[in-house]
mmCIF file of C-alpha atoms in Angstrom:
data_model
loop_
_atom_site.group_PDB
_atom_site.id
_atom_site.type_symbol
_atom_site.label_atom_id
_atom_site.label_comp_id
_atom_site.label_asym_id
_atom_site.label_seq_id
_atom_site.Cartn_x
_atom_site.Cartn_y
_atom_site.Cartn_z
ATOM 1 C CA MET I 1 3.037 -35.993 1.098
ATOM 2 C CA LYS I 2 0.815 -38.100 -1.124
ATOM 3 C CA THR I 3 -2.436 -36.471 0.302
ATOM 4 C CA GLN I 4 -0.739 -33.327 0.248
ATOM 5 C CA LYS I 5 -0.125 -33.922 -3.064
ATOM 6 C CA ASN I 6 -3.924 -35.028 -3.536
ATOM 7 C CA GLU I 7 -5.018 -31.696 -2.044
ATOM 8 C CA ALA I 8 -3.719 -29.254 -3.995
ATOM 9 C CA LEU I 9 -5.218 -31.701 -7.723
ATOM 10 C CA ALA I 10 -8.662 -31.183 -5.725
ATOM 11 C CA ARG I 11 -7.746 -27.503 -4.952
ATOM 12 C CA THR I 12 -6.305 -27.081 -8.065
ATOM 13 C CA LEU I 13 -9.402 -28.779 -10.511
ATOM 14 C CA LEU I 14 -12.313 -27.056 -7.579
ATOM 15 C CA ILE I 15 -10.899 -23.956 -8.196
ATOM 16 C CA CYS I 16 -10.235 -23.689 -11.978
ATOM 17 C CA GLY I 17 -13.590 -25.625 -12.038
ATOM 18 C CA ALA I 18 -15.578 -23.071 -10.713
ATOM 19 C CA TYR I 19 -13.334 -20.285 -11.711
ATOM 20 C CA ILE I 20 -14.754 -21.551 -15.918
ATOM 21 C CA GLY I 21 -17.512 -22.104 -15.864
ATOM 22 C CA LEU I 22 -18.322 -18.721 -13.661
ATOM 23 C CA PHE I 23 -16.482 -17.685 -17.085
ATOM 24 C CA LEU I 24 -18.446 -18.995 -19.394
ATOM 25 C CA LEU I 25 -22.122 -18.422 -17.633
ATOM 26 C CA VAL I 26 -20.393 -14.842 -18.160
ATOM 27 C CA ARG I 27 -19.527 -15.167 -22.086
ATOM 28 C CA GLN I 28 -22.712 -16.556 -22.482
ATOM 29 C CA ILE I 29 -25.724 -14.987 -21.003
ATOM 30 C CA ILE I 30 -23.618 -11.077 -19.186
ATOM 31 C CA PHE I 31 -21.618 -11.006 -22.640
ATOM 32 C CA PRO I 32 -24.546 -9.925 -24.299
ATOM 33 C CA LEU I 33 -26.950 -8.372 -22.335
ATOM 34 C CA GLN I 34 -24.916 -6.411 -21.968
ATOM 35 C CA GLN I 35 -23.983 -5.323 -25.947
ATOM 36 C CA ILE I 36 -27.389 -4.989 -25.980
ATOM 37 C CA ILE I 37 -27.643 -2.484 -22.325
ATOM 38 C CA ALA I 38 -23.352 -0.316 -22.796
ATOM 39 C CA PRO I 39 -22.329 -2.022 -26.182
ATOM 40 C CA ASN I 40 -19.430 0.245 -25.709
ATOM 41 C CA THR I 41 -17.541 -1.351 -22.428
ATOM 42 C CA ALA I 42 -19.098 -4.919 -23.277
ATOM 43 C CA PRO I 43 -15.864 -5.977 -25.479
ATOM 44 C CA TYR I 44 -13.581 -4.515 -22.315
ATOM 45 C CA ALA I 45 -15.624 -4.747 -19.226
ATOM 46 C CA ALA I 46 -18.238 -7.531 -17.063
ATOM 47 C CA LEU I 47 -21.128 -5.672 -15.466
ATOM 48 C CA ILE I 48 -21.279 -8.581 -14.065
ATOM 49 C CA PHE I 49 -18.188 -10.598 -13.244
ATOM 50 C CA LEU I 50 -18.187 -13.361 -11.103
ATOM 51 C CA PRO I 51 -15.306 -14.955 -11.963
ATOM 52 C CA HIS I 52 -13.651 -12.326 -9.221
ATOM 53 C CA GLY I 53 -15.936 -14.128 -6.839
ATOM 54 C CA VAL I 54 -14.231 -16.873 -6.703
ATOM 55 C CA ARG I 55 -11.198 -14.841 -6.958
ATOM 56 C CA VAL I 56 -12.140 -13.483 -3.625
ATOM 57 C CA ILE I 57 -13.707 -16.646 -1.802
ATOM 58 C CA ALA I 58 -10.437 -19.156 -3.410
ATOM 59 C CA THR I 59 -7.223 -16.328 -2.069
ATOM 60 C CA TRP I 60 -9.974 -15.877 2.047
ATOM 61 C CA LEU I 61 -9.569 -19.763 1.607
ATOM 62 C CA TYR I 62 -6.608 -21.159 0.263
ATOM 63 C CA ARG I 63 -4.356 -17.950 0.740
ATOM 64 C CA GLU I 64 -0.863 -17.984 -0.960
ATOM 65 C CA LYS I 65 -2.586 -21.767 -2.178
ATOM 66 C CA ALA I 66 -4.439 -19.954 -4.746
ATOM 67 C CA ILE I 67 -2.430 -18.112 -6.891
ATOM 68 C CA LEU I 68 -1.107 -21.053 -8.644
ATOM 69 C CA PRO I 69 -4.615 -22.401 -10.179
ATOM 70 C CA LEU I 70 -6.064 -19.043 -10.546
ATOM 71 C CA LEU I 71 -3.035 -17.240 -12.601
ATOM 72 C CA MET I 72 -3.608 -20.708 -14.828
ATOM 73 C CA VAL I 73 -7.353 -20.517 -14.977
ATOM 74 C CA HIS I 74 -6.686 -16.830 -15.182
ATOM 75 C CA LEU I 75 -4.082 -16.805 -18.029
ATOM 76 C CA PHE I 76 -6.139 -20.098 -20.568
ATOM 77 C CA ALA I 77 -9.030 -17.909 -19.929
ATOM 78 C CA TYR I 78 -6.646 -13.657 -20.618
ATOM 79 C CA ARG I 79 -5.305 -16.045 -23.962
ATOM 80 C CA LEU I 80 -8.650 -16.913 -25.034
ATOM 81 C CA PHE I 81 -10.984 -14.355 -25.324
ATOM 82 C CA TYR I 82 -9.069 -10.725 -24.094
ATOM 83 C CA TRP I 83 -5.014 -11.292 -25.222
ATOM 84 C CA GLU I 84 -4.507 -7.775 -27.278
ATOM 85 C CA GLY I 85 -1.882 -7.106 -30.143
ATOM 86 C CA PRO I 86 1.451 -8.649 -30.319
ATOM 87 C CA ASP I 87 3.730 -7.196 -27.433
ATOM 88 C CA ALA I 88 3.285 -10.367 -24.029
ATOM 89 C CA ALA I 89 4.971 -8.187 -21.383
ATOM 90 C CA LEU I 90 1.369 -6.309 -21.506
ATOM 91 C CA ASN I 91 -1.228 -8.332 -21.486
ATOM 92 C CA MET I 92 1.359 -10.269 -18.491
ATOM 93 C CA VAL I 93 -0.068 -7.822 -16.301
ATOM 94 C CA ALA I 94 -3.253 -8.018 -16.744
ATOM 95 C CA VAL I 95 -3.000 -11.270 -16.475
ATOM 96 C CA LEU I 96 -0.845 -11.015 -13.251
ATOM 97 C CA SER I 97 -3.012 -8.304 -11.856
ATOM 98 C CA GLY I 98 -6.518 -10.891 -11.953
ATOM 99 C CA SER I 99 -5.091 -12.791 -10.619
ATOM 100 C CA LEU I 100 -3.338 -11.710 -7.941
ATOM 101 C CA CYS I 101 -5.053 -8.542 -6.814
ATOM 102 C CA VAL I 102 -7.101 -10.600 -4.487
ATOM 103 C CA PHE I 103 -3.466 -11.598 -2.454
ATOM 104 C CA ILE I 104 -2.210 -8.545 -3.103
ATOM 105 C CA ALA I 105 -5.388 -6.289 -0.659
ATOM 106 C CA MET I 106 -5.261 -9.219 0.997
ATOM 107 C CA GLN I 107 -1.828 -8.345 2.198
ATOM 108 C CA LEU I 108 -2.589 -4.980 3.060
ATOM 109 C CA PHE I 109 -5.938 -5.988 4.851
ATOM 110 C CA SER I 110 -2.913 -7.951 7.762
ATOM 111 C CA PHE I 111 -0.424 -5.396 6.697
ATOM 112 C CA SER I 112 -3.557 -2.068 8.184
ATOM 113 C CA ARG I 113 -4.353 -4.484 10.643
ATOM 114 C CA ILE I 114 -7.733 -5.240 9.420
ATOM 115 C CA ASP I 115 -8.374 -8.928 11.124
ATOM 116 C CA ILE I 116 -10.932 -10.742 8.020
ATOM 117 C CA SER I 117 -10.429 -14.375 8.665
ATOM 118 C CA LEU I 118 -12.744 -16.484 10.107
ATOM 119 C CA SER I 119 -10.679 -17.151 13.991
ATOM 120 C CA ASN I 120 -12.215 -12.682 14.039
ATOM 121 C CA MET I 121 -15.710 -13.105 15.564
ATOM 122 C CA THR I 122 -16.750 -10.599 15.584
ATOM 123 C CA ILE I 123 -16.787 -9.425 11.737
ATOM 124 C CA SER I 124 -18.672 -10.739 9.151
ATOM 125 C CA HIS I 125 -17.350 -12.414 6.960
ATOM 126 C CA TRP I 126 -19.171 -11.930 3.481
ATOM 127 C CA ARG I 127 -19.407 -8.558 3.671
ATOM 128 C CA SER I 128 -15.878 -8.146 4.335
ATOM 129 C CA LEU I 129 -15.546 -10.546 1.648
ATOM 130 C CA VAL I 130 -17.454 -8.002 -0.540
ATOM 131 C CA PHE I 131 -15.198 -5.223 1.001
ATOM 132 C CA LEU I 132 -11.791 -7.271 0.031
ATOM 133 C CA GLY I 133 -13.885 -8.082 -3.516
ATOM 134 C CA PHE I 134 -13.576 -4.060 -3.805
ATOM 135 C CA ILE I 135 -10.681 -3.191 -2.823
ATOM 136 C CA SER I 136 -8.930 -5.516 -5.416
ATOM 137 C CA SER I 137 -10.847 -4.889 -8.263
ATOM 138 C CA VAL I 138 -8.993 -1.310 -8.002
ATOM 139 C CA PHE I 139 -5.628 -3.412 -8.071
ATOM 140 C CA ASN I 140 -7.215 -5.640 -11.218
ATOM 141 C CA THR I 141 -9.008 -2.482 -12.963
ATOM 142 C CA ALA I 142 -4.876 -0.698 -12.677
ATOM 143 C CA GLY I 143 -3.464 -3.818 -13.845
ATOM 144 C CA ASN I 144 -5.862 -4.772 -17.199
ATOM 145 C CA MET I 145 -6.273 -0.033 -18.229
ATOM 146 C CA LEU I 146 -1.992 -0.363 -18.134
ATOM 147 C CA ALA I 147 -2.465 -3.878 -20.482
ATOM 148 C CA MET I 148 -5.537 -2.724 -22.512
ATOM 149 C CA GLY I 149 -5.395 1.472 -22.122
ATOM 150 C CA ASP I 150 -4.241 1.846 -25.462
ATOM 151 C CA ALA I 151 -6.287 -0.695 -27.295
ATOM 152 C CA MET I 152 -9.343 1.402 -26.449
ATOM 153 C CA GLY I 153 -10.633 5.979 -26.191
ATOM 154 C CA SER I 154 -9.219 7.567 -23.822
ATOM 155 C CA ASP I 155 -13.353 9.144 -23.858
ATOM 156 C CA LEU I 156 -13.353 5.514 -22.556
ATOM 157 C CA HIS I 157 -11.389 5.065 -19.802
ATOM 158 C CA LEU I 158 -13.729 6.447 -17.303
ATOM 159 C CA GLN I 159 -15.918 4.042 -18.012
ATOM 160 C CA VAL I 160 -14.548 0.966 -18.690
ATOM 161 C CA ILE I 161 -12.439 1.586 -15.561
ATOM 162 C CA ALA I 162 -15.811 1.907 -13.191
ATOM 163 C CA THR I 163 -17.841 -1.347 -15.161
ATOM 164 C CA PHE I 164 -14.610 -3.595 -14.404
ATOM 165 C CA ILE I 165 -15.240 -1.939 -10.119
ATOM 166 C CA ILE I 166 -18.754 -2.622 -11.076
ATOM 167 C CA GLY I 167 -17.980 -5.525 -11.925
ATOM 168 C CA ASP I 168 -15.679 -7.625 -9.600
ATOM 169 C CA THR I 169 -17.940 -6.238 -7.125
ATOM 170 C CA ILE I 170 -20.835 -6.638 -7.687
ATOM 171 C CA GLY I 171 -19.696 -11.060 -9.383
ATOM 172 C CA THR I 172 -18.233 -11.242 -5.625
ATOM 173 C CA LEU I 173 -21.796 -11.283 -4.215
ATOM 174 C CA ALA I 174 -23.670 -12.661 -6.943
ATOM 175 C CA CYS I 175 -20.815 -15.753 -6.954
ATOM 176 C CA LEU I 176 -22.288 -15.681 -2.704
ATOM 177 C CA LEU I 177 -25.388 -15.854 -3.207
ATOM 178 C CA ILE I 178 -25.001 -18.539 -5.849
ATOM 179 C CA LEU I 179 -22.931 -20.277 -2.521
ATOM 180 C CA MET I 180 -24.640 -19.217 -0.770
ATOM 181 C CA LEU I 181 -28.578 -20.297 -2.425
ATOM 182 C CA GLY I 182 -26.599 -23.845 -4.127
ATOM 183 C CA PHE I 183 -25.786 -24.951 -0.159
ATOM 184 C CA ARG I 184 -29.806 -23.952 0.648
ATOM 185 C CA LEU I 185 -31.040 -25.827 -1.274
ATOM 186 C CA ARG I 186 -29.132 -28.358 -0.963
ATOM 187 C CA ARG I 187 -29.802 -28.657 3.156
ATOM 188 C CA LEU I 188 -33.738 -28.325 1.968
ATOM 189 C CA ALA I 189 -32.911 -31.253 0.062
ATOM 190 C CA LEU I 190 -31.306 -33.642 2.495
ATOM 191 C CA SER I 191 -34.450 -32.146 4.625
ATOM 192 C CA GLN I 192 -37.699 -33.997 2.803
ATOM 193 C CA MET R 1 -8.185 -31.574 7.389
ATOM 194 C CA PHE R 2 -6.858 -28.692 5.649
ATOM 195 C CA GLN R 3 -9.764 -28.527 3.209
ATOM 196 C CA LEU R 4 -12.666 -29.900 6.078
ATOM 197 C CA GLU R 5 -11.412 -26.276 8.020
ATOM 198 C CA GLN R 6 -12.149 -24.604 4.296
ATOM 199 C CA TYR R 7 -15.441 -25.842 3.792
ATOM 200 C CA ALA R 8 -16.032 -25.393 7.728
ATOM 201 C CA ALA R 9 -15.553 -22.140 7.318
ATOM 202 C CA LEU R 10 -17.181 -21.368 3.713
ATOM 203 C CA LYS R 11 -19.998 -22.985 5.468
ATOM 204 C CA SER R 12 -20.320 -20.482 8.634
ATOM 205 C CA MET R 13 -19.468 -17.511 6.481
ATOM 206 C CA LEU R 14 -22.835 -19.043 3.519
ATOM 207 C CA HIS R 15 -24.666 -18.970 7.081
ATOM 208 C CA THR R 16 -24.377 -15.600 8.707
ATOM 209 C CA MET R 17 -25.378 -14.836 5.363
ATOM 210 C CA GLU R 18 -28.343 -16.547 5.119
ATOM 211 C CA GLN R 19 -29.087 -14.802 8.834
ATOM 212 C CA ASP R 20 -28.273 -11.482 7.652
ATOM 213 C CA LEU R 21 -30.685 -11.111 4.366
ATOM 214 C CA GLY R 22 -33.397 -13.269 6.881
ATOM 215 C CA LEU R 23 -33.767 -16.455 5.103
ATOM 216 C CA THR R 24 -33.611 -17.943 7.971
ATOM 217 C CA LYS R 25 -34.290 -17.360 11.527
ATOM 218 C CA LEU R 26 -32.600 -19.228 13.327
ATOM 219 C CA SER R 27 -32.025 -17.854 17.296
ATOM 220 C CA ALA R 28 -29.219 -16.134 18.762
ATOM 221 C CA ALA R 29 -27.945 -19.215 20.781
ATOM 222 C CA GLU R 30 -28.634 -21.330 17.511
ATOM 223 C CA LYS R 31 -26.811 -18.761 16.290
ATOM 224 C CA ALA R 32 -23.697 -19.122 18.968
ATOM 225 C CA ILE R 33 -23.791 -22.464 18.074
ATOM 226 C CA LEU R 34 -23.366 -22.482 14.571
ATOM 227 C CA SER R 35 -20.280 -20.410 15.237
ATOM 228 C CA ALA R 36 -18.705 -22.791 17.210
ATOM 229 C CA MET R 37 -18.987 -25.845 15.562
ATOM 230 C CA SER R 38 -18.039 -24.646 12.667
ATOM 231 C CA SER R 39 -14.651 -23.011 14.229
ATOM 232 C CA LEU R 40 -14.500 -26.525 15.589
ATOM 233 C CA GLN R 41 -15.226 -28.796 13.255
ATOM 234 C CA GLY R 42 -12.189 -26.987 11.279
ATOM 235 C CA ALA R 43 -9.835 -28.699 13.647
ATOM 236 C CA LEU R 44 -11.453 -31.970 13.326
ATOM 237 C CA GLU R 45 -10.426 -34.835 10.472
ATOM 238 C CA ALA R 46 -13.671 -35.251 7.981
ATOM 239 C CA SER R 47 -14.689 -37.901 9.445
ATOM 240 C CA GLU R 48 -14.853 -36.645 13.166
ATOM 241 C CA TYR R 49 -17.717 -35.357 14.657
ATOM 242 C CA VAL R 50 -18.838 -32.669 18.050
ATOM 243 C CA SER R 51 -19.417 -32.992 21.513
ATOM 244 C CA SER R 52 -21.890 -31.165 23.038
ATOM 245 C CA ARG R 53 -19.800 -31.020 26.646
ATOM 246 C CA ASN R 54 -17.009 -29.525 23.730
ATOM 247 C CA LEU R 55 -19.701 -27.261 22.613
ATOM 248 C CA LYS R 56 -20.717 -26.231 25.221
ATOM 249 C CA SER R 57 -17.288 -25.362 26.979
ATOM 250 C CA HIS R 58 -16.523 -23.055 23.944
ATOM 251 C CA PRO R 59 -16.671 -18.937 25.138
ATOM 252 C CA LEU R 60 -19.367 -18.987 22.913
ATOM 253 C CA CYS R 61 -21.190 -21.216 24.702
ATOM 254 C CA ALA R 62 -19.873 -21.502 27.658
ATOM 255 C CA SER R 63 -22.468 -18.959 28.449
ATOM 256 C CA LEU R 64 -25.843 -20.003 26.905
ATOM 257 C CA PRO R 65 -27.991 -22.353 30.021
ATOM 258 C CA ASN R 66 -27.860 -25.894 29.424
ATOM 259 C CA PRO R 67 -32.100 -25.804 28.715
ATOM 260 C CA THR R 68 -31.182 -23.436 26.745
ATOM 261 C CA PHE R 69 -28.498 -24.294 24.243
ATOM 262 C CA PHE R 70 -30.213 -27.920 24.422
ATOM 263 C CA ARG R 71 -32.992 -26.596 22.542
ATOM 264 C CA GLY R 72 -30.450 -24.488 20.503
ATOM 265 C CA LEU R 73 -28.936 -27.886 19.679
ATOM 266 C CA ALA R 74 -32.238 -29.728 18.731
ATOM 267 C CA GLY R 75 -33.243 -26.748 16.737
ATOM 268 C CA LEU R 76 -30.494 -26.956 14.136
ATOM 269 C CA LEU R 77 -31.047 -30.315 14.065
ATOM 270 C CA ASP R 78 -34.153 -30.537 13.505
ATOM 271 C CA LYS R 79 -33.284 -26.903 10.332
ATOM 272 C CA GLN R 80 -30.725 -29.742 9.529
ATOM 273 C CA TYR R 81 -28.045 -27.821 9.891
ATOM 274 C CA LEU R 82 -26.137 -30.013 11.577
ATOM 275 C CA VAL R 83 -26.397 -33.474 11.148
ATOM 276 C CA LEU R 84 -24.773 -36.820 14.644
ATOM 277 C CA PRO R 85 -23.481 -39.972 12.958
ATOM 278 C CA GLU R 86 -25.385 -42.959 13.042
ATOM 279 C CA GLY R 87 -27.653 -45.475 15.461
ATOM 280 C CA ARG R 88 -26.657 -41.812 17.732
ATOM 281 C CA SER R 89 -29.929 -39.660 18.829
ATOM 282 C CA LYS R 90 -27.119 -36.470 21.206
ATOM 283 C CA GLY R 91 -23.918 -35.814 22.813
ATOM 284 C CA VAL R 92 -22.033 -35.653 18.984
ATOM 285 C CA TYR R 93 -23.217 -33.615 16.865
ATOM 286 C CA ARG R 94 -21.367 -32.230 12.773
ATOM 287 C CA LEU R 95 -22.439 -29.856 9.187
ATOM 288 C CA LYS R 96 -24.432 -31.198 7.052
#
């Protein structure tokens, strides 16, 4: 019982820490750059949204156990930076879609009998995760557009949708690359 | 055990990514051993090691000739993908 509690705590801290760290990286580095390159969409969606990678990896590894930590940390980040207007229900749609999008996409995969679990040795898992990042981004975008659609001009809708999907997919790939390089550097450092 | 399983899964996926991106040059035998190791290690406690006998009987390694299998193990030890318990020079391994 105590071990289970410790594992849940460790999992929550790991997911929340990674999410917050990468979220701050996006706010401090990607957002200012995007304001120069694509200022119209910058307030609504990031061109490289690294925390989506955390959602994808955490949900792939922990499945439904990742939902609560992701919900908590996404609500915290959303409340600080994106909360729009007085309608809490509408904002919560965006929060829930962000937290649940990967789980929904995984359920869809499971329903379609697409096995991306590690026991399936016939697939390339990192490619599957990038694909999962892309599919889940569709659900995330739908929820966010429902919540923020009225706050932006209709001429921006298509651009923001594209930015969301591109940002989430590239964010997933970038997150995997960061992890891979981190592990590689650690291994190289230990071998010297 | 649950946490270790996730760690092994993550490491295995990142190894594959490194290989696919051409950042590591592992032989087919080394790749098979790594994948088998990830799958076996996931079911063990954090302090436990996988024996070379168990590795060799894994479906991914079973078809490898003995010299190729042991050369692969030695290569992975050299490249720091695998570690031995302290004080041992062969027999049981785990992912680094």
